[in-house]
Tab-separated table of C-alpha atoms in Angstrom:
chain	number	residue	atom	x	y	z
A	1	MET	CA	0.008	-0.102	0.096
A	2	ALA	CA	1.525	3.445	-1.017
A	3	THR	CA	1.139	6.491	1.046
A	4	THR	CA	2.153	10.001	0.730
A	5	ALA	CA	3.969	11.891	3.559
A	6	VAL	CA	5.380	15.223	3.898
A	7	ILE	CA	7.861	16.485	6.568
A	8	ASP	CA	8.841	20.137	6.874
A	9	PRO	CA	12.722	19.906	6.398
A	10	ASP	CA	13.014	22.756	8.813
A	11	ASP	CA	11.808	20.738	11.479
A	12	MET	CA	14.223	17.971	10.878
A	13	ALA	CA	17.229	20.154	12.040
A	14	PHE	CA	15.945	21.108	15.415
A	15	TRP	CA	13.529	18.431	16.849
A	16	GLY	CA	16.341	16.775	18.911
A	17	PHE	CA	17.512	20.158	20.460
A	18	ASP	CA	14.436	22.235	21.158
A	19	GLY	CA	12.022	19.587	22.558
A	20	SER	CA	9.628	19.785	19.669
A	21	SER	CA	7.847	16.420	18.550
A	22	ASP	CA	9.997	14.165	16.210
A	23	PRO	CA	8.648	14.688	12.744
A	24	VAL	CA	10.017	11.187	11.501
A	25	PHE	CA	8.104	9.489	14.266
A	26	ASP	CA	4.971	11.690	13.483
A	27	VAL	CA	5.032	10.611	9.865
A	28	LEU	CA	6.401	7.021	9.970
A	29	GLY	CA	5.374	5.984	13.316
A	30	ALA	CA	9.059	4.954	14.233
A	31	LYS	CA	11.807	6.829	15.904
A	32	PRO	CA	14.739	7.116	13.563
A	33	ARG	CA	17.935	5.211	14.465
A	34	GLU	CA	19.875	7.606	12.371
A	35	LEU	CA	19.063	11.075	10.747
A	36	VAL	CA	21.733	12.289	8.171
A	37	GLN	CA	21.838	15.449	6.419
A	38	HIS	CA	23.201	15.283	2.852
A	39	ALA	CA	25.194	18.040	1.050
A	40	ASP	CA	22.202	18.987	-1.039
A	41	LEU	CA	20.550	19.734	2.308
A	42	GLY	CA	18.254	16.825	1.879
A	43	TRP	CA	17.734	14.322	4.959
A	44	CYS	CA	17.875	10.685	5.140
A	45	ALA	CA	16.188	8.868	8.101
A	46	TRP	CA	17.021	5.127	8.921
A	47	ILE	CA	14.511	3.205	11.006
A	48	GLU	CA	14.266	-0.365	12.071
A	49	VAL	CA	11.027	-2.263	12.193
A	50	SER	CA	10.959	-5.341	14.356
A	51	HIS	CA	7.975	-8.026	14.076
A	52	LEU	CA	8.111	-11.051	16.109
A	53	ALA	CA	11.479	-12.765	15.220
A	54	SER	CA	12.401	-10.572	12.222
A	55	ASN	CA	13.816	-7.103	11.857
A	56	ARG	CA	14.058	-4.836	8.752
A	57	SER	CA	15.999	-1.732	8.127
A	58	LEU	CA	14.092	0.836	6.082
A	59	TYR	CA	15.651	4.129	4.573
A	60	PHE	CA	13.659	7.243	3.709
A	61	GLU	CA	14.960	10.384	1.897
A	62	VAL	CA	13.090	13.727	2.933
A	63	GLY	CA	13.492	16.072	0.078
A	64	ALA	CA	13.829	19.764	0.152
A	65	ASN	CA	10.170	20.058	-0.626
A	66	GLY	CA	9.452	17.722	2.371
A	67	THR	CA	8.235	14.706	0.471
A	68	VAL	CA	9.214	11.490	2.005
A	69	VAL	CA	10.454	8.508	-0.350
A	70	GLU	CA	11.707	4.991	0.567
A	71	ILE	CA	15.095	4.624	-0.684
A	72	GLU	CA	17.583	1.762	-0.712
A	73	SER	CA	20.131	3.104	1.653
A	74	CYS	CA	21.422	6.325	2.962
């Protein structure tokens, strides 16, 4: 099932410092294990999903326009 999500990229830089809500968790329902800003000022969030005996790592790019797209790796 495909869905559309948008995160304000400005929120990504400050959520861990100013006590505001985590925009990745708000959109994806999981706290990021890693959040990396790329040279083009886009962001990549890595989350891990655990279900019973299996784990899966998922990577999402947050574009400059705020769109969230699953990618292969950060």
